[in-house]
Short mmCIF file of C-alpha atoms in Angstrom, two decimals:
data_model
loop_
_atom_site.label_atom_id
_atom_site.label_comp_id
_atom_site.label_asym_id
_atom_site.label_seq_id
_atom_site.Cartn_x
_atom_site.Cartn_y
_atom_site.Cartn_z
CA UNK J 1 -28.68 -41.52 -7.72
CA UNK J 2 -31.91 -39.45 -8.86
CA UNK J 3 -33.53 -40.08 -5.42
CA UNK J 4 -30.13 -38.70 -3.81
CA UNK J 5 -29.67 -35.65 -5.99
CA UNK J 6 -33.75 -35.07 -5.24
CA UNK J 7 -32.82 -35.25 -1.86
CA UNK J 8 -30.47 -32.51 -2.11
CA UNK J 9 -32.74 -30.49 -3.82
CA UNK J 10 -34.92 -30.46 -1.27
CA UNK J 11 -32.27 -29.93 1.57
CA UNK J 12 -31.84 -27.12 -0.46
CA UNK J 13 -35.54 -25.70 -1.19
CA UNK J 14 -35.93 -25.62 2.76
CA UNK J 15 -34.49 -22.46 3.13
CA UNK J 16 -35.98 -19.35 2.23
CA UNK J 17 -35.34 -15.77 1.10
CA UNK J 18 -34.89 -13.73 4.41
CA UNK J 19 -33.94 -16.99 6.72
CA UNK J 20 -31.15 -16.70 9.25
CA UNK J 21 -28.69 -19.31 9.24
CA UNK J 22 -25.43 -20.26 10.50
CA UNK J 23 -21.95 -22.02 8.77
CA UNK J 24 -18.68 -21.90 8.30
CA UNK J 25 -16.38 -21.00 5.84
CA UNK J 26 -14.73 -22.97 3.81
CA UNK J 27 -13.08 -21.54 0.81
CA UNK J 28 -11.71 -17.66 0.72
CA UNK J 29 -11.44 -16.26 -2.56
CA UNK J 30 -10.80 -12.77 -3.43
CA UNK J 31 -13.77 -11.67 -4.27
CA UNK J 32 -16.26 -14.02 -2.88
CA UNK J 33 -16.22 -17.14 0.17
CA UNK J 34 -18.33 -20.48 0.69
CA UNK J 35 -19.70 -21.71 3.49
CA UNK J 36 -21.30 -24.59 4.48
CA UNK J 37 -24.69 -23.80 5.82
CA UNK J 38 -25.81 -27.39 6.67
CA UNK J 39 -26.91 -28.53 3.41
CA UNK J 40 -24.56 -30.64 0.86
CA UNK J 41 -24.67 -27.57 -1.71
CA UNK J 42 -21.96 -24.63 0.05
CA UNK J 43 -23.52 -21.08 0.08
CA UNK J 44 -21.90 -18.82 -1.77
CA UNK J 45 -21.12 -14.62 -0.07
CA UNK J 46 -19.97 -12.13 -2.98
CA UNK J 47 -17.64 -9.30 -1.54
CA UNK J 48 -20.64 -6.82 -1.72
CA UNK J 49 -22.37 -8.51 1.25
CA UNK J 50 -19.50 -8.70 3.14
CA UNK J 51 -19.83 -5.15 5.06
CA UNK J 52 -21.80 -1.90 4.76
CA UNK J 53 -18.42 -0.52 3.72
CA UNK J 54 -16.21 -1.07 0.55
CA UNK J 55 -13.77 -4.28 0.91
CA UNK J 56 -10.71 -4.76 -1.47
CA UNK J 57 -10.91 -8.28 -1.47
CA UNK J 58 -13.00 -11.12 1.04
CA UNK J 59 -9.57 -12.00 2.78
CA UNK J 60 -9.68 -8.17 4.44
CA UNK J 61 -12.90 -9.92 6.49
CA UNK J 62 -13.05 -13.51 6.53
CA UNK J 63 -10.96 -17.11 6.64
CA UNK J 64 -11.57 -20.18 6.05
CA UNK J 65 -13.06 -21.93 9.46
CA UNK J 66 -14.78 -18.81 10.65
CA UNK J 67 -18.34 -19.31 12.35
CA UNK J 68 -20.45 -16.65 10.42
CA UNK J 69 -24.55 -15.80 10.58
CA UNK J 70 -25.76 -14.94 7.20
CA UNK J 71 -29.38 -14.27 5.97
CA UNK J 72 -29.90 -15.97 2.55
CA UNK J 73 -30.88 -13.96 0.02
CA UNK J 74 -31.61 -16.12 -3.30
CA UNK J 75 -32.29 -19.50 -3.58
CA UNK J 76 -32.47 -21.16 -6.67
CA UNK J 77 -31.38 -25.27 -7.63
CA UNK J 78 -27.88 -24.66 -8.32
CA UNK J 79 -27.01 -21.50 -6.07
CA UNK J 80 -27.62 -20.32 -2.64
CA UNK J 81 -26.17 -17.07 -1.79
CA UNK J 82 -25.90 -15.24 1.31
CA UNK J 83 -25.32 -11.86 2.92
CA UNK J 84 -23.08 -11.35 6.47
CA UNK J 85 -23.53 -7.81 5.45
CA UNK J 86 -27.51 -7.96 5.80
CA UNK J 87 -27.23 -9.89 9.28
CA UNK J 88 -25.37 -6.93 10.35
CA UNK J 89 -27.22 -4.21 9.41
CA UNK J 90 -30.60 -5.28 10.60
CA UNK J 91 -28.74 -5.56 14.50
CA UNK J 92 -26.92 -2.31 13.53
CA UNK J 93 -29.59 -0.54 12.83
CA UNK J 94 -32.22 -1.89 15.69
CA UNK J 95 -29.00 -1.09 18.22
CA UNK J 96 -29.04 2.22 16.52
CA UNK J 97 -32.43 3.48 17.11
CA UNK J 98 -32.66 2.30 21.08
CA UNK J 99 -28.82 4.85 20.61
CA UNK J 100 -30.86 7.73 18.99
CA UNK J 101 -33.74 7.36 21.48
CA UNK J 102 -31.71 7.50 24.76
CA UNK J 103 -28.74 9.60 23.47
CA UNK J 104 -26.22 6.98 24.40
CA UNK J 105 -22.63 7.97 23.58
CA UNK J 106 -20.61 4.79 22.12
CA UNK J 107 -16.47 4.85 20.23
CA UNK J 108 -16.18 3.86 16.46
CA UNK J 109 -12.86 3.47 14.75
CA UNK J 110 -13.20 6.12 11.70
CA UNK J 111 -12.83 3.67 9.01
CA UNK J 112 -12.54 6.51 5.70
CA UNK J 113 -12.09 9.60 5.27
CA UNK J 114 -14.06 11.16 2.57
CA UNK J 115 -15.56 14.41 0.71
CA UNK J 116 -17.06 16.56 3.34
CA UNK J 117 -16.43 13.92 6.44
CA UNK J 118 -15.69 10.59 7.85
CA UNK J 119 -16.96 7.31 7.60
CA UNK J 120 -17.49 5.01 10.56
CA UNK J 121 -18.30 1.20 10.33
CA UNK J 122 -20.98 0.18 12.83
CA UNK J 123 -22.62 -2.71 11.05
CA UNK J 124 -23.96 -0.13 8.81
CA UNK J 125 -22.12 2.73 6.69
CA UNK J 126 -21.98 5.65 9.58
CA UNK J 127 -21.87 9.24 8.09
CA UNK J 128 -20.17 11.93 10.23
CA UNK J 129 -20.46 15.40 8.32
CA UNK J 130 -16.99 17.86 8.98
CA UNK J 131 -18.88 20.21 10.73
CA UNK J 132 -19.98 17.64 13.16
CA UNK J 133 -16.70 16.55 13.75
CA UNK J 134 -15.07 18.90 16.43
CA UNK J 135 -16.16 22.29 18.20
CA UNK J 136 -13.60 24.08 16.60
CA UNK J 137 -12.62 24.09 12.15
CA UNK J 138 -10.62 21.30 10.98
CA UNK J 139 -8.69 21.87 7.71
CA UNK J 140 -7.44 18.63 7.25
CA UNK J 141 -9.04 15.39 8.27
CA UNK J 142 -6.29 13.32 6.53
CA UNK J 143 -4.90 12.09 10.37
CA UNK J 144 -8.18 10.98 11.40
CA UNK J 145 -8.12 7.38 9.65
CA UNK J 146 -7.95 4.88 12.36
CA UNK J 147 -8.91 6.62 15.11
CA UNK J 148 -11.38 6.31 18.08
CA UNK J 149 -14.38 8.90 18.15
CA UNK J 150 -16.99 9.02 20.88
CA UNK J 151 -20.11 9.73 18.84
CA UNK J 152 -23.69 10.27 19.13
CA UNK J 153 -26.60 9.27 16.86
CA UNK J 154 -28.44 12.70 15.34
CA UNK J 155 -30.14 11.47 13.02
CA UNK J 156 -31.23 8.41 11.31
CA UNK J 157 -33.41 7.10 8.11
CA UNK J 158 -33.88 3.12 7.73
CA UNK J 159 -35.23 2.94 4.76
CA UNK J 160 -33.09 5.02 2.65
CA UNK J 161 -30.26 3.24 4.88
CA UNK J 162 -28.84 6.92 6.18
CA UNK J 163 -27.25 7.31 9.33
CA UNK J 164 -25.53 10.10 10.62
CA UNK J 165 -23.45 10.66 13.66
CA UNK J 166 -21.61 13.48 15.69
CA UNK J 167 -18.72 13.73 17.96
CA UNK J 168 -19.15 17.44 18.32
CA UNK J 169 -22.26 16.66 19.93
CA UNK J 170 -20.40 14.71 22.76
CA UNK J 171 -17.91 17.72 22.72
CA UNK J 172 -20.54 20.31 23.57
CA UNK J 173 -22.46 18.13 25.96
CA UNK J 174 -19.28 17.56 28.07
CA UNK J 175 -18.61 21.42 27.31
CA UNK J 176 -21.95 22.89 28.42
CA UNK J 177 -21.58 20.48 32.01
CA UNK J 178 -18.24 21.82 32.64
CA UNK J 179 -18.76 26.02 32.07
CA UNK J 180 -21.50 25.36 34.39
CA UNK J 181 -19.04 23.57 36.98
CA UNK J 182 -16.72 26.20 36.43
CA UNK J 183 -19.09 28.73 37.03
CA UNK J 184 -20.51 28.21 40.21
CA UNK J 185 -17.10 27.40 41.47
CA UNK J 186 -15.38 31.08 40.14
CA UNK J 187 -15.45 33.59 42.55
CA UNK J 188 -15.10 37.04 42.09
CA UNK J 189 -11.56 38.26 44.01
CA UNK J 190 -10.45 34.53 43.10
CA UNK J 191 -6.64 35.05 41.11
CA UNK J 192 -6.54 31.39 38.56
CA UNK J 193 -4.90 30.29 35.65
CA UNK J 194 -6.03 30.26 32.33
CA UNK J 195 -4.98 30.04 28.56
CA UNK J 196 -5.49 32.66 26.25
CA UNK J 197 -7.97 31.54 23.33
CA UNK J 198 -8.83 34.54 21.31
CA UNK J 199 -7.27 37.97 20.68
CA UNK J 200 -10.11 40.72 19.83
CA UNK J 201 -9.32 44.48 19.39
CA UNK J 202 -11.19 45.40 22.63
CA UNK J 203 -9.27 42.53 25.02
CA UNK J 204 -8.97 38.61 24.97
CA UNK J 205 -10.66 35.98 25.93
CA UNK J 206 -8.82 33.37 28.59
CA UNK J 207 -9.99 30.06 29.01
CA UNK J 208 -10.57 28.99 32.79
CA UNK J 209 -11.99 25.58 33.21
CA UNK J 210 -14.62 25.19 29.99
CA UNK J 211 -15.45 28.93 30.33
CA UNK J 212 -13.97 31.88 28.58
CA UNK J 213 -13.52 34.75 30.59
CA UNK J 214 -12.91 38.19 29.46
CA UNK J 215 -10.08 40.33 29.57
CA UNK J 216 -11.13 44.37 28.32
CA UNK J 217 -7.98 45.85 26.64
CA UNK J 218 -7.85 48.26 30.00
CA UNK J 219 -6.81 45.22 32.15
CA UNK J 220 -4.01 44.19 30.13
CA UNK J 221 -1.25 46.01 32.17
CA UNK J 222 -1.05 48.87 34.22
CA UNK J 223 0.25 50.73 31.05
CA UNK J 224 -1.60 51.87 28.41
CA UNK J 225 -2.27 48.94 25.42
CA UNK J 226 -2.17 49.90 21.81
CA UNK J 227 -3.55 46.07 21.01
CA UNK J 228 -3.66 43.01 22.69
CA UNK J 229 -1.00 41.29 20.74
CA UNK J 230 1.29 43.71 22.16
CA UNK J 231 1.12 41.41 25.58
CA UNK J 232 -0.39 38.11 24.92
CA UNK J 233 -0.65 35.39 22.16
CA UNK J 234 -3.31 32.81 21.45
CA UNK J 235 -2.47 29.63 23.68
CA UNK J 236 -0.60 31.54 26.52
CA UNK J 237 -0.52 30.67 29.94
CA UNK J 238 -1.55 33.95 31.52
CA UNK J 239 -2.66 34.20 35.82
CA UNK J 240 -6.01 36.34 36.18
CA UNK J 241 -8.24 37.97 38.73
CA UNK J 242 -12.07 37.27 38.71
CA UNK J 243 -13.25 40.79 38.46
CA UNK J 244 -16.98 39.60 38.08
CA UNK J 245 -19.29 36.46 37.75
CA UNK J 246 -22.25 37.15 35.85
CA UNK J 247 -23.99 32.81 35.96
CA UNK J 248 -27.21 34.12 34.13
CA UNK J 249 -25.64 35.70 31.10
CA UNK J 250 -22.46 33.17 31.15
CA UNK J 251 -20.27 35.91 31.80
CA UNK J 252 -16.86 36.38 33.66
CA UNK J 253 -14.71 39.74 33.79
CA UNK J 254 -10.98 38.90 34.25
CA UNK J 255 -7.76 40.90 34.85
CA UNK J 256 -4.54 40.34 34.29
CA UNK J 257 -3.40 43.88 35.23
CA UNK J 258 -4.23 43.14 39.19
CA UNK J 259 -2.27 40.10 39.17
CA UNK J 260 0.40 42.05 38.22
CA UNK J 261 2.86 44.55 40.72
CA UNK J 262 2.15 47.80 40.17
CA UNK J 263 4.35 50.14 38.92
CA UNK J 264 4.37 52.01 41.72
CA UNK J 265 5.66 49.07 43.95
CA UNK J 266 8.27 48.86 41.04
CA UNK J 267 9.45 52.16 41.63
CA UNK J 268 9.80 51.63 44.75
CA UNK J 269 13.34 52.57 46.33
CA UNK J 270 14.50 53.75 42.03
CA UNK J 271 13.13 57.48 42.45
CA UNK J 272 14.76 59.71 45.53
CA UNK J 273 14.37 63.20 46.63
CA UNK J 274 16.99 65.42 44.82
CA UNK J 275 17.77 63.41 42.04
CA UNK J 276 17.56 63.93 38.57
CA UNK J 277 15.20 62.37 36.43
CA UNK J 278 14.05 62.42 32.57
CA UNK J 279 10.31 62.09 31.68
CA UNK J 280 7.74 62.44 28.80
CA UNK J 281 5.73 65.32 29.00
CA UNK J 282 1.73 63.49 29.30
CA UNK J 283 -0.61 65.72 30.00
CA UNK J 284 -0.94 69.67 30.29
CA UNK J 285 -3.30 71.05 33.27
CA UNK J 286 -4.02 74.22 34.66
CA UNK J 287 -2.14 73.73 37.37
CA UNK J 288 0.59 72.03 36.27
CA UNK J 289 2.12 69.00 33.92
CA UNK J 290 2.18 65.69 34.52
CA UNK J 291 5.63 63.85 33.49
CA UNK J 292 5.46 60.22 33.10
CA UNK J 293 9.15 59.22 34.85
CA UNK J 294 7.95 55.27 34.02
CA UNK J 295 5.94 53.11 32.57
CA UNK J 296 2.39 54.27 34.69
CA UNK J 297 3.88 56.46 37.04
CA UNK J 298 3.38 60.46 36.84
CA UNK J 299 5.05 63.03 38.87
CA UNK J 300 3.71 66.34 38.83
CA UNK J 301 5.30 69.85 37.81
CA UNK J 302 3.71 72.80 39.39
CA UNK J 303 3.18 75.65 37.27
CA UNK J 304 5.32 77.45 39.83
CA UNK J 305 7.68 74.98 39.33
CA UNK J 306 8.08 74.81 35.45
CA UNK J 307 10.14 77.93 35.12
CA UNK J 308 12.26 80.43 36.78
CA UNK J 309 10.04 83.46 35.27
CA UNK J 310 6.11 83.85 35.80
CA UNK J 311 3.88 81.87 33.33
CA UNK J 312 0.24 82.04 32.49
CA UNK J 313 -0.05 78.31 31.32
CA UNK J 314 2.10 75.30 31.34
CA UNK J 315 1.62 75.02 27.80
CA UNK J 316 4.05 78.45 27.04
CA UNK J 317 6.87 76.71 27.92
CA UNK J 318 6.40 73.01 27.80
CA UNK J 319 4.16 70.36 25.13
CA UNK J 320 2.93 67.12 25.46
CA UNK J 321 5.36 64.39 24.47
CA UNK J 322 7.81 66.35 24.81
CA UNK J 323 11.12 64.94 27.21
CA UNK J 324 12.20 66.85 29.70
CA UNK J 325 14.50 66.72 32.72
CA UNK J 326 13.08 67.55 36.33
CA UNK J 327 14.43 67.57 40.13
CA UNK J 328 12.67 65.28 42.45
CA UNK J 329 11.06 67.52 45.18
CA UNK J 330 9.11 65.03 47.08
CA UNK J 331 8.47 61.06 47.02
CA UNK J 332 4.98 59.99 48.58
CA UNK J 333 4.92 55.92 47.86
CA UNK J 334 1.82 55.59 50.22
CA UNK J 335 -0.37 58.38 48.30
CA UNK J 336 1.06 57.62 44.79
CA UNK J 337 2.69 61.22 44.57
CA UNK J 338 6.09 62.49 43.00
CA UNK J 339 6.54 66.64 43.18
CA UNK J 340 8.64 67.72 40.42
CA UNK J 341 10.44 70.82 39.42
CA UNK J 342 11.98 72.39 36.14
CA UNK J 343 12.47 75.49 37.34
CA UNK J 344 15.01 74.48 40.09
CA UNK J 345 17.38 73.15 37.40
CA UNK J 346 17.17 75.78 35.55
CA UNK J 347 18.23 77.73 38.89
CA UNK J 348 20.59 75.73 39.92
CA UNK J 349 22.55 76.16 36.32
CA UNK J 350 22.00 79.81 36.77
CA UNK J 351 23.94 79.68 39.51
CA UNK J 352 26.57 76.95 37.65
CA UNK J 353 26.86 79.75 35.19
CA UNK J 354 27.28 82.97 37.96
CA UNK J 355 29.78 80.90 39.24
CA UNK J 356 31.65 80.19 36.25
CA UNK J 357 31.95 83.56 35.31
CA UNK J 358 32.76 84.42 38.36
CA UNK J 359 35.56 82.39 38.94
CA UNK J 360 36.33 83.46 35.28
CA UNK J 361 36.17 86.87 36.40
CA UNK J 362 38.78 86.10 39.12
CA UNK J 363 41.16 84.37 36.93
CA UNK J 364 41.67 87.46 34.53
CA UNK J 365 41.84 90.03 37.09
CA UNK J 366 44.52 88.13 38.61
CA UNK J 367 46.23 87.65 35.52
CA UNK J 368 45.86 91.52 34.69
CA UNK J 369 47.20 92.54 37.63
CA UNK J 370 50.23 90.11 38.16
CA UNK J 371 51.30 91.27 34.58
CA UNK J 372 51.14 95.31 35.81
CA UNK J 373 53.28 94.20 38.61
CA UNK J 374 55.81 93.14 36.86
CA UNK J 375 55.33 96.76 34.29
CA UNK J 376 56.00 98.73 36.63
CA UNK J 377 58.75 96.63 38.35
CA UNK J 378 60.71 96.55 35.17
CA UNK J 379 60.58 100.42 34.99
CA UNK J 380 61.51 101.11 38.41
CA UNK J 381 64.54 98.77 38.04
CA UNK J 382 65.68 100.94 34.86
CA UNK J 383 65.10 104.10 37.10
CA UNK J 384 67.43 103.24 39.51
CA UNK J 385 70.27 102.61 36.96
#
């Protein structure tokens, strides 16, 4: 009996602090498993060197028949115990350097989410800071559990067992490689669709392909554009021109304005000579006044034309914003050119008026004399009696 339980003891002593070995399990409890290493005494694993992450109970990671390697980490007469946790980490971490050194890009499953990032599990505790997460902010990281992040080591420190990891760095990588793509491929002339990513007070910026192009406040619309919210919103599909390509400064000038129909093309056929139109008074020259009749289309008043009298300015008789109503004189599509003229309303209802009174004029005279007639019939009828 001695010589057998000596015998044991020595099965035992053969192993050493730091060995690798190989067993299976045979007895799951919650907070700690056995396995049979080989030797008649079963090795004992406590939850903590189960995984570089925190484990509610040893049932979340093992049964009982699985084939684990452990490293044994005390050794005494009556107790062996052993770490899956330390097996792991010393792979983890030798599979992490050769990742650091070459920049390889692998997925981990984020395992928590915690105070100021996530937490990945990749045989050691894998740290990646918010900031590192995406390109763009992220408020709330609460959605993130459980999922799949291509990541990239930054930077790692054995010894005080820190590793920390990026997705945004795969992000800008992929990023970078694509705005060049896109812009040696953009030509200037070239009309494309993009999607409106930022509104600014002097334009927006459109997204074309992994570059944003810009689009100045001026090339909007062929009308004039308070703000940029006025025609667009962040995320819009919007068709553009390439104005320019500028590769050495990562710069593209867009338009949406020349993708657009002009408004003269859509006034096409709506504005004919001799009608009557209604305008806003725009702007006051020397020679004349320019009436805007719609939206970016101006049809000029004379000064000879503004009114039925002589006039030393434009501004004596007419101010800008002011409506007013003109006559059409002239249409000229091809060379963008309306003539317009005041005066010959105000002519032409002269005339209304003369007319008016005129025929006014008529009606009483006719009405005075038919009532004389009759007078002087009446006496001449007494006469002869």
């Amino acid at each position: 009996m001695v010589e057998e339980m000596n015998s044991e003891m020595a099965e035992v002593k053969t192993l050493s602090v730091g060995e690798i070995v190989k067993g299976s399990i045979t007895k799951v409890e919650e907070k700690q498993a056995f396995v049979n290493v080989g030797n008649k005494l079963d090795g004992v694993i406590p939850i903590s060197e189960l995984s570089s992450l925190h484990v509610e109970k040893v049932s979340d990671v093992l049964s009982e028949g699985d084939e684990v390697e452990l490293k044994v980490i005390k050794v005494t007469d009556e107790e062996l115990v052993l770490s899956k946790r330390a097996v792991t980490s010393e792979k983890a971490w030798d599979e992490m350097e050769q990742k650091l050194a070459s920049g390889e890009i692998f997925e981990a499953e984020v395992a928590e989410v915690v105070k100021g990032g996530l937490v990945v599990d990749v045989g050691v505790r894998g740290f990646i800071p918010a900031s590192l997460v995406e390109r763009h902010f992220v408020e709330d990281f609460s959605d993130y559990k459980g999922k799949s992040l291509r990541l990239k080591v930054v930077e790692m420190d054995r010894e005080k067992n820190k590793l920390i990891l990026s997705q945004r760095a795969v992000l800008d990588e992929e990023f970078t490689a694509k705005k060049r793509e896109t812009l040696s491929s953009v030509h200037e002339g070239e009309v494309i669709e993009g999607t409106v990513q930022r509104l600014t007070d002097f334009g927006v910026f459109v997204d074309i392909g992994g570059v944003d192009g810009l689009v100045h406040i001026s090339q909007m619309a062929h009308e004039h554009v308070a703000k940029p919210s006025d025609v667009v919103n962040e995320g819009d599909k919007v068709k553009v021109k390439v104005l320019g390509v500028d590769p050495d400064n990562e710069r593209i000038s867009l338009s949406i304005k020349e993708t657009l129909p002009g408004p003269w093309e859509l006034i096409g056929g709506k504005v004919k000579q001799g009608e009557v139109i209604e305008g806003t008074v725009k702007r006051l020259v020397s020679f004349g006044a320019f009436i805007e009749i719609a939206p970016g289309v101006e049809g000029l008043v004379h000064i000879s034309q503004i009114a039925n009298r002589h006039i030393g300015t434009p501004g004596e008789v007419l101010k800008e914003g002011e409506q007013v109503k003109a006559k059409v004189l002239d249409v000229n599509l091809g060379d963008k050119r309306i003539s317009l003229s005041i005066r010959a309303l105000e002519e032409e209802q002269e005339v209304k008026v003369e007319k008016q009174q005129e025929q006014q004029y008529k009606k009483e005279e006719e009405h005075a004399g038919f009532s004389l007639g009759d007078v002087i019939g009446d006496q001449l009828e007494k006469y002869k009696k």
